[in-house]
Amino acid sequence: MTQLPEFLENPGGTRGAIMSATYAALCKHGYSDLTIQRIGDEFSKSKSLLYHHYDSKDELLLDFLEFMLDEIEGQIPAYQNGGVDDHIEEIVDQTFGFGDAATSTEFTQAVVELRSQAAHDDDYREYFSRSDRFIRKHIAHTIRSGIEQGVFQEVDPQQTAALFQNVFLGTMVLRVTNNDEEVLEDSRAAFERYVREYLLVEA
Amino acid sequence: MTQLPEFLENPGGTRGAIMSATYAALCKHGYSDLTIQRIGDEFSKSKSLLYHHYDSKDELLLDFLEFMLDEIEGQIPAYQNGGVDDHIEEIVDQTFGFGDAATSTEFTQAVVELRSQAAHDDDYREYFSRSDRFIRKHIAHTIRSGIEQGVFQEVDPQQTAALFQNVFLGTMVLRVTNNDEEVLEDSRAAFERYVREYLLVEA
Protein backbone atom coordinates (compact mmCIF):
# COMPACT_ATOMS: atom_id res chain seq x y z
CA MET A 1 0.00 0.00 0.00
CA THR A 2 1.06 3.54 -0.68
CA GLN A 3 2.44 5.37 2.32
CA LEU A 4 0.74 8.76 2.27
CA PRO A 5 2.56 11.84 3.59
CA GLU A 6 1.15 12.92 6.93
CA PHE A 7 -0.79 15.91 5.58
CA LEU A 8 -2.64 13.64 3.13
CA GLU A 9 -3.66 11.03 5.67
CA ASN A 10 -6.76 12.82 6.91
CA PRO A 11 -7.30 15.63 4.46
CA GLY A 12 -10.28 17.89 4.93
CA GLY A 13 -13.17 18.15 2.50
CA THR A 14 -13.74 16.79 -0.97
CA ARG A 15 -10.67 18.42 -2.51
CA GLY A 16 -8.46 16.93 0.19
CA ALA A 17 -9.88 13.48 -0.44
CA ILE A 18 -9.33 13.91 -4.20
CA MET A 19 -5.73 14.97 -3.54
CA SER A 20 -5.05 11.88 -1.40
CA ALA A 21 -6.53 9.64 -4.07
CA THR A 22 -4.41 11.36 -6.73
CA TYR A 23 -1.23 10.91 -4.71
CA ALA A 24 -1.95 7.21 -4.21
CA ALA A 25 -2.88 6.63 -7.85
CA LEU A 26 0.21 8.50 -9.11
CA CYS A 27 2.47 6.35 -6.93
CA LYS A 28 0.74 3.19 -8.13
CA HIS A 29 0.47 3.88 -11.87
CA GLY A 30 2.90 6.68 -12.72
CA TYR A 31 1.87 9.51 -15.03
CA SER A 32 1.53 7.70 -18.38
CA ASP A 33 -0.79 4.98 -17.12
CA LEU A 34 -2.84 7.28 -14.92
CA THR A 35 -6.49 7.88 -15.72
CA ILE A 36 -9.25 9.70 -13.85
CA GLN A 37 -10.86 6.26 -13.53
CA ARG A 38 -7.79 4.97 -11.67
CA ILE A 39 -7.76 7.98 -9.38
CA GLY A 40 -11.42 7.15 -8.75
CA ASP A 41 -10.39 3.66 -7.63
CA GLU A 42 -8.45 5.25 -4.75
CA PHE A 43 -11.27 7.63 -3.91
CA SER A 44 -13.56 6.98 -0.96
CA LYS A 45 -16.40 9.16 -2.27
CA SER A 46 -18.46 9.02 -5.45
CA LYS A 47 -16.34 8.95 -8.61
CA SER A 48 -18.77 11.28 -10.36
CA LEU A 49 -17.39 14.04 -8.12
CA LEU A 50 -14.06 13.75 -9.95
CA TYR A 51 -15.66 14.19 -13.35
CA HIS A 52 -17.74 17.02 -11.97
CA HIS A 53 -14.66 18.95 -10.80
CA TYR A 54 -12.15 18.16 -13.54
CA ASP A 55 -12.37 17.95 -17.32
CA SER A 56 -9.15 16.05 -17.83
CA LYS A 57 -6.41 14.14 -16.08
CA ASP A 58 -3.98 17.02 -16.61
CA GLU A 59 -6.41 19.55 -15.12
CA LEU A 60 -6.66 17.35 -12.03
CA LEU A 61 -2.89 16.85 -11.86
CA LEU A 62 -2.20 20.58 -12.13
CA ASP A 63 -4.61 21.18 -9.26
CA PHE A 64 -2.82 18.43 -7.34
CA LEU A 65 0.54 20.16 -7.95
CA GLU A 66 -0.95 23.46 -6.70
CA PHE A 67 -2.15 21.68 -3.60
CA MET A 68 1.31 20.23 -2.98
CA LEU A 69 2.93 23.65 -3.47
CA ASP A 70 0.53 25.27 -0.97
CA GLU A 71 1.45 22.51 1.45
CA ILE A 72 5.20 23.05 1.01
CA GLU A 73 4.72 26.81 1.38
CA GLY A 74 2.82 26.21 4.61
CA GLN A 75 5.50 23.91 6.01
CA ILE A 76 8.46 26.19 5.35
CA PRO A 77 8.11 28.54 8.38
CA ALA A 78 8.35 25.52 10.71
CA TYR A 79 11.87 24.88 9.47
CA GLN A 80 13.15 28.25 10.49
CA ASN A 81 13.53 27.68 14.21
CA GLY A 82 16.96 26.06 14.37
CA GLY A 83 20.27 27.57 13.33
CA VAL A 84 20.79 28.53 9.74
CA ASP A 85 23.72 26.10 9.38
CA ASP A 86 21.51 23.21 10.55
CA HIS A 87 18.92 24.35 8.08
CA ILE A 88 21.35 24.33 5.15
CA GLU A 89 22.32 20.78 6.12
CA GLU A 90 18.65 19.89 6.07
CA ILE A 91 18.38 21.42 2.60
CA VAL A 92 21.35 19.32 1.44
CA ASP A 93 19.70 16.22 2.94
CA GLN A 94 16.49 16.97 1.11
CA THR A 95 18.41 17.71 -2.07
CA PHE A 96 19.76 14.19 -2.03
CA GLY A 97 16.46 12.64 -1.07
CA PHE A 98 17.25 11.80 2.52
CA GLY A 99 16.01 13.18 5.81
CA ASP A 100 12.55 13.37 7.32
CA ALA A 101 10.88 14.76 4.25
CA ALA A 102 12.17 11.94 2.05
CA THR A 103 9.58 11.06 -0.55
CA SER A 104 8.99 7.55 -1.78
CA THR A 105 10.69 6.34 -4.95
CA GLU A 106 7.26 5.87 -6.53
CA PHE A 107 6.32 9.48 -5.92
CA THR A 108 9.68 10.74 -7.17
CA GLN A 109 9.18 8.69 -10.35
CA ALA A 110 5.80 10.31 -10.84
CA VAL A 111 7.18 13.81 -10.24
CA VAL A 112 9.95 13.25 -12.82
CA GLU A 113 7.31 12.17 -15.33
CA LEU A 114 5.13 15.18 -14.47
CA ARG A 115 8.14 17.44 -14.82
CA SER A 116 8.89 16.08 -18.28
CA GLN A 117 5.36 17.11 -19.34
CA ALA A 118 6.62 20.67 -18.95
CA ALA A 119 8.91 20.07 -21.93
CA HIS A 120 5.88 20.41 -24.24
CA ASP A 121 3.04 21.72 -22.08
CA ASP A 122 2.88 25.43 -21.14
CA ASP A 123 0.65 24.92 -18.09
CA TYR A 124 3.06 22.44 -16.52
CA ARG A 125 6.01 24.67 -17.39
CA GLU A 126 4.26 27.65 -15.84
CA TYR A 127 3.64 25.65 -12.69
CA PHE A 128 7.18 24.33 -12.32
CA SER A 129 8.65 27.78 -13.01
CA ARG A 130 6.56 29.09 -10.14
CA SER A 131 7.33 26.31 -7.68
CA ASP A 132 11.05 26.45 -8.59
CA ARG A 133 10.98 30.20 -7.95
CA PHE A 134 9.47 29.64 -4.53
CA ILE A 135 12.10 27.08 -3.55
CA ARG A 136 14.95 29.25 -4.89
CA LYS A 137 13.67 32.23 -2.94
CA HIS A 138 13.58 30.18 0.24
CA ILE A 139 17.13 28.87 -0.21
CA ALA A 140 18.43 32.36 -1.12
CA HIS A 141 16.77 33.70 2.03
CA THR A 142 18.46 31.02 4.15
CA ILE A 143 21.84 31.83 2.59
CA ARG A 144 21.31 35.57 3.08
CA SER A 145 20.47 34.99 6.77
CA GLY A 146 23.59 32.86 7.11
CA ILE A 147 25.76 35.61 5.67
CA GLU A 148 24.19 38.19 8.01
CA GLN A 149 24.83 35.90 10.98
CA GLY A 150 28.44 35.39 9.91
CA VAL A 151 27.92 31.64 9.48
CA PHE A 152 28.21 31.66 5.68
CA GLN A 153 30.80 33.23 3.45
CA GLU A 154 29.88 36.21 1.27
CA VAL A 155 28.56 34.26 -1.70
CA ASP A 156 25.87 35.54 -4.05
CA PRO A 157 22.65 34.18 -2.46
CA GLN A 158 20.61 34.11 -5.66
CA GLN A 159 23.29 32.41 -7.77
CA THR A 160 24.07 29.90 -5.03
CA ALA A 161 20.37 29.12 -4.58
CA ALA A 162 20.07 28.51 -8.33
CA LEU A 163 22.94 26.00 -8.14
CA PHE A 164 21.24 24.25 -5.21
CA GLN A 165 18.06 24.00 -7.26
CA ASN A 166 19.98 22.72 -10.25
CA VAL A 167 21.66 20.03 -8.15
CA PHE A 168 18.36 19.15 -6.49
CA LEU A 169 16.68 18.63 -9.84
CA GLY A 170 19.60 16.58 -11.12
CA THR A 171 19.55 14.25 -8.10
CA MET A 172 15.81 13.78 -8.39
CA VAL A 173 16.17 12.64 -12.00
CA LEU A 174 19.26 10.50 -11.27
CA ARG A 175 17.51 8.75 -8.39
CA VAL A 176 14.85 7.25 -10.63
CA THR A 177 16.54 7.01 -14.04
CA ASN A 178 20.00 5.62 -13.17
CA ASN A 179 20.73 2.26 -11.54
CA ASP A 180 24.19 3.11 -10.20
CA GLU A 181 23.80 4.03 -6.55
CA GLU A 182 27.33 5.40 -6.33
CA VAL A 183 26.47 8.37 -8.58
CA LEU A 184 24.31 9.98 -5.92
CA GLU A 185 26.68 9.06 -3.11
CA ASP A 186 29.62 10.51 -5.03
CA SER A 187 27.76 13.62 -6.06
CA ARG A 188 26.57 14.15 -2.51
CA ALA A 189 30.12 13.85 -1.17
CA ALA A 190 31.36 16.44 -3.69
CA PHE A 191 28.44 18.78 -2.98
CA GLU A 192 28.86 18.50 0.79
CA ARG A 193 32.51 19.36 0.39
CA TYR A 194 31.45 22.39 -1.67
CA VAL A 195 29.06 23.50 1.08
CA ARG A 196 31.65 22.92 3.80
CA GLU A 197 34.60 24.58 2.14
CA TYR A 198 32.90 27.20 0.03
CA LEU A 199 29.72 28.18 1.81
CA LEU A 200 30.37 27.75 5.54
CA VAL A 201 32.76 30.04 7.36
CA GLU A 202 35.53 27.93 8.89
CA ALA A 203 34.91 27.41 12.60
CA MET B 1 13.02 22.48 -40.73
CA THR B 2 15.01 20.51 -38.23
CA GLN B 3 18.72 21.28 -38.16
CA LEU B 4 20.45 17.91 -38.09
CA PRO B 5 23.78 17.51 -36.28
CA GLU B 6 26.64 17.16 -38.78
CA PHE B 7 27.08 13.41 -38.31
CA LEU B 8 23.42 12.82 -39.20
CA GLU B 9 23.42 14.92 -42.37
CA ASN B 10 24.78 12.21 -44.67
CA PRO B 11 24.60 9.06 -42.62
CA GLY B 12 25.74 5.82 -44.24
CA GLY B 13 23.45 2.88 -44.92
CA THR B 14 19.89 2.10 -43.98
CA ARG B 15 20.46 2.35 -40.23
CA GLY B 16 22.03 5.81 -40.62
CA ALA B 17 19.03 6.97 -42.66
CA ILE B 18 16.66 5.61 -40.02
CA MET B 19 18.62 7.42 -37.30
CA SER B 20 18.41 10.74 -39.17
CA ALA B 21 14.69 10.29 -39.65
CA THR B 22 14.26 9.45 -35.96
CA TYR B 23 16.18 12.55 -34.88
CA ALA B 24 14.06 14.77 -37.13
CA ALA B 25 10.79 13.18 -36.01
CA LEU B 26 11.73 13.38 -32.31
CA CYS B 27 12.49 17.10 -32.67
CA LYS B 28 9.21 17.67 -34.49
CA HIS B 29 6.81 15.61 -32.37
CA GLY B 30 8.52 14.93 -29.03
CA TYR B 31 8.34 11.50 -27.43
CA SER B 32 4.66 11.20 -26.54
CA ASP B 33 3.35 12.07 -29.99
CA LEU B 34 5.99 10.06 -31.83
CA THR B 35 4.93 7.04 -33.88
CA ILE B 36 6.86 4.78 -36.26
CA GLN B 37 4.56 6.19 -38.94
CA ARG B 38 5.81 9.72 -38.19
CA ILE B 39 9.43 8.59 -38.27
CA GLY B 40 8.55 7.07 -41.65
CA ASP B 41 7.39 10.52 -42.82
CA GLU B 42 10.97 11.78 -42.37
CA PHE B 43 12.48 8.71 -44.03
CA SER B 44 13.74 8.81 -47.62
CA LYS B 45 13.52 5.06 -48.16
CA SER B 46 10.60 2.64 -47.98
CA LYS B 47 8.67 2.81 -44.72
CA SER B 48 8.31 -0.95 -44.65
CA LEU B 49 12.02 -1.09 -43.79
CA LEU B 50 11.22 0.53 -40.43
CA TYR B 51 8.63 -2.08 -39.56
CA HIS B 52 10.97 -4.78 -40.78
CA HIS B 53 13.75 -3.70 -38.41
CA TYR B 54 11.78 -2.63 -35.33
CA ASP B 55 8.80 -4.07 -33.51
CA SER B 56 7.94 -0.95 -31.55
CA LYS B 57 8.64 2.74 -31.21
CA ASP B 58 10.63 2.13 -28.03
CA GLU B 59 12.78 -0.54 -29.67
CA LEU B 60 13.63 1.96 -32.40
CA LEU B 61 14.29 4.75 -29.90
CA LEU B 62 16.59 2.57 -27.80
CA ASP B 63 18.56 1.75 -30.95
CA PHE B 64 18.65 5.47 -31.73
CA LEU B 65 20.04 6.20 -28.25
CA GLU B 66 22.73 3.51 -28.77
CA PHE B 67 23.62 5.14 -32.05
CA MET B 68 23.95 8.55 -30.37
CA LEU B 69 26.11 7.09 -27.59
CA ASP B 70 28.44 5.44 -30.13
CA GLU B 71 28.70 8.79 -31.85
CA ILE B 72 29.56 10.63 -28.63
CA GLU B 73 32.10 7.96 -27.74
CA GLY B 74 33.69 8.38 -31.16
CA GLN B 75 33.86 12.18 -30.84
CA ILE B 76 35.48 12.28 -27.40
CA PRO B 77 39.12 11.63 -28.45
CA ALA B 78 39.00 14.69 -30.72
CA TYR B 79 38.49 16.88 -27.67
CA GLN B 80 41.66 15.81 -25.99
CA ASN B 81 44.14 17.85 -27.99
CA GLY B 82 44.00 21.17 -26.15
CA GLY B 83 44.95 21.83 -22.53
CA VAL B 84 42.99 20.15 -19.78
CA ASP B 85 41.86 23.50 -18.36
CA ASP B 86 40.41 24.49 -21.75
CA HIS B 87 38.69 21.15 -21.86
CA ILE B 88 37.07 21.57 -18.46
CA GLU B 89 35.77 24.96 -19.65
CA GLU B 90 34.33 23.22 -22.66
CA ILE B 91 32.66 20.68 -20.38
CA VAL B 92 31.15 23.53 -18.33
CA ASP B 93 29.94 25.14 -21.56
CA GLN B 94 28.32 21.92 -22.64
CA THR B 95 26.86 21.41 -19.19
CA PHE B 96 24.97 24.66 -19.56
CA GLY B 97 23.97 23.98 -23.14
CA PHE B 98 26.28 26.41 -24.86
CA GLY B 99 29.32 25.92 -27.07
CA ASP B 100 29.78 24.15 -30.37
CA ALA B 101 28.00 21.00 -29.37
CA ALA B 102 24.89 22.90 -28.28
CA THR B 103 21.81 20.89 -29.09
CA SER B 104 18.53 22.39 -30.21
CA THR B 105 15.80 23.06 -27.67
CA GLU B 106 13.57 20.61 -29.53
CA PHE B 107 16.08 17.82 -29.18
CA THR B 108 16.71 18.60 -25.51
CA GLN B 109 12.94 18.46 -24.92
CA ALA B 110 12.85 15.03 -26.53
CA VAL B 111 15.83 13.79 -24.49
CA VAL B 112 14.17 14.93 -21.25
CA GLU B 113 11.04 13.03 -22.23
CA LEU B 114 13.08 9.94 -23.15
CA ARG B 115 14.93 10.21 -19.87
CA SER B 116 11.68 10.27 -17.93
CA GLN B 117 10.74 6.94 -19.55
CA ALA B 118 13.59 5.48 -17.48
CA ALA B 119 11.50 6.19 -14.36
CA HIS B 120 9.34 3.16 -15.18
CA ASP B 121 11.12 1.29 -18.00
CA ASP B 122 14.12 -0.94 -17.21
CA ASP B 123 15.56 -0.83 -20.74
CA TYR B 124 15.70 2.97 -20.77
CA ARG B 125 17.14 2.99 -17.24
CA GLU B 126 19.78 0.48 -18.27
CA TYR B 127 20.71 2.65 -21.23
CA PHE B 128 20.93 5.91 -19.30
CA SER B 129 22.94 4.25 -16.51
CA ARG B 130 25.44 3.15 -19.15
CA SER B 131 25.66 6.46 -20.99
CA ASP B 132 25.90 8.36 -17.68
CA ARG B 133 28.75 6.03 -16.66
CA PHE B 134 30.57 6.77 -19.88
CA ILE B 135 30.27 10.54 -19.44
CA ARG B 136 31.30 10.37 -15.77
CA LYS B 137 34.34 8.29 -16.66
CA HIS B 138 35.38 10.84 -19.25
CA ILE B 139 35.01 13.79 -16.88
CA ALA B 140 36.83 11.92 -14.09
CA HIS B 141 39.65 11.17 -16.55
CA THR B 142 39.90 14.86 -17.48
CA ILE B 143 40.03 15.85 -13.81
CA ARG B 144 42.65 13.18 -13.05
CA SER B 145 44.83 14.45 -15.91
CA GLY B 146 44.43 18.01 -14.62
CA ILE B 147 45.58 16.97 -11.16
CA GLU B 148 48.61 15.14 -12.62
CA GLN B 149 49.48 18.22 -14.67
CA GLY B 150 49.20 20.43 -11.59
CA VAL B 151 46.39 22.46 -13.18
CA PHE B 152 43.64 21.18 -10.87
CA GLN B 153 43.56 20.90 -7.10
CA GLU B 154 43.64 17.48 -5.45
CA VAL B 155 39.90 16.82 -5.53
CA ASP B 156 38.36 13.37 -5.74
CA PRO B 157 37.96 12.84 -9.52
CA GLN B 158 35.08 10.38 -9.30
CA GLN B 159 33.06 12.41 -6.81
CA THR B 160 33.65 15.64 -8.68
CA ALA B 161 32.66 13.99 -11.98
CA ALA B 162 29.43 12.78 -10.37
CA LEU B 163 28.63 16.35 -9.31
CA PHE B 164 29.31 17.58 -12.85
CA GLN B 165 26.92 14.96 -14.17
CA ASN B 166 24.33 15.88 -11.59
CA VAL B 167 24.56 19.56 -12.54
CA PHE B 168 24.48 18.70 -16.24
CA LEU B 169 21.30 16.71 -15.83
CA GLY B 170 19.70 19.46 -13.75
CA THR B 171 20.46 22.15 -16.35
CA MET B 172 19.10 19.98 -19.13
CA VAL B 173 15.80 19.59 -17.31
CA LEU B 174 15.67 23.26 -16.24
CA ARG B 175 16.33 24.44 -19.80
CA VAL B 176 13.11 22.91 -21.11
CA THR B 177 10.81 22.83 -18.07
CA ASN B 178 11.35 26.28 -16.51
CA ASN B 179 10.59 29.64 -18.16
CA ASP B 180 12.90 31.77 -16.00
CA GLU B 181 16.10 32.30 -17.95
CA GLU B 182 17.93 33.68 -14.93
CA VAL B 183 17.94 30.28 -13.18
CA LEU B 184 20.44 28.85 -15.64
CA GLU B 185 22.47 32.04 -15.80
CA ASP B 186 22.63 32.20 -12.00
CA SER B 187 23.42 28.53 -11.61
CA ARG B 188 26.11 28.78 -14.25
CA ALA B 189 27.72 31.74 -12.48
CA ALA B 190 27.78 29.81 -9.18
CA PHE B 191 29.13 26.67 -10.84
CA GLU B 192 31.85 28.57 -12.72
CA ARG B 193 32.91 30.12 -9.46
CA TYR B 194 33.06 26.63 -7.95
CA VAL B 195 35.27 25.43 -10.82
CA ARG B 196 37.50 28.53 -10.62
CA GLU B 197 37.97 28.60 -6.86
CA TYR B 198 37.69 24.96 -5.97
CA LEU B 199 38.93 22.98 -8.95
CA LEU B 200 41.56 25.12 -10.67
CA VAL B 201 44.90 25.80 -9.04
CA GLU B 202 45.31 29.56 -8.66
CA ALA B 203 47.60 30.91 -11.37
Coordinates of C-alpha atoms in Angstrom, one line a residue, chain A residues 11 15 48 66 76 88-89 99 102 123 131-132 136 140 190 197:
Chain A
P11 CA -7.3 15.6 4.5
R15 CA -10.7 18.4 -2.5
S48 CA -18.8 11.3 -10.4
E66 CA -1.0 23.5 -6.7
I76 CA 8.5 26.2 5.4
I88 CA 21.4 24.3 5.1
E89 CA 22.3 20.8 6.1
G99 CA 16.0 13.2 5.8
A102 CA 12.2 11.9 2.0
D123 CA 0.7 24.9 -18.1
S131 CA 7.3 26.3 -7.7
D132 CA 11.1 26.4 -8.6
R136 CA 14.9 29.2 -4.9
A140 CA 18.4 32.4 -1.1
A190 CA 31.4 16.4 -3.7
E197 CA 34.6 24.6 2.1

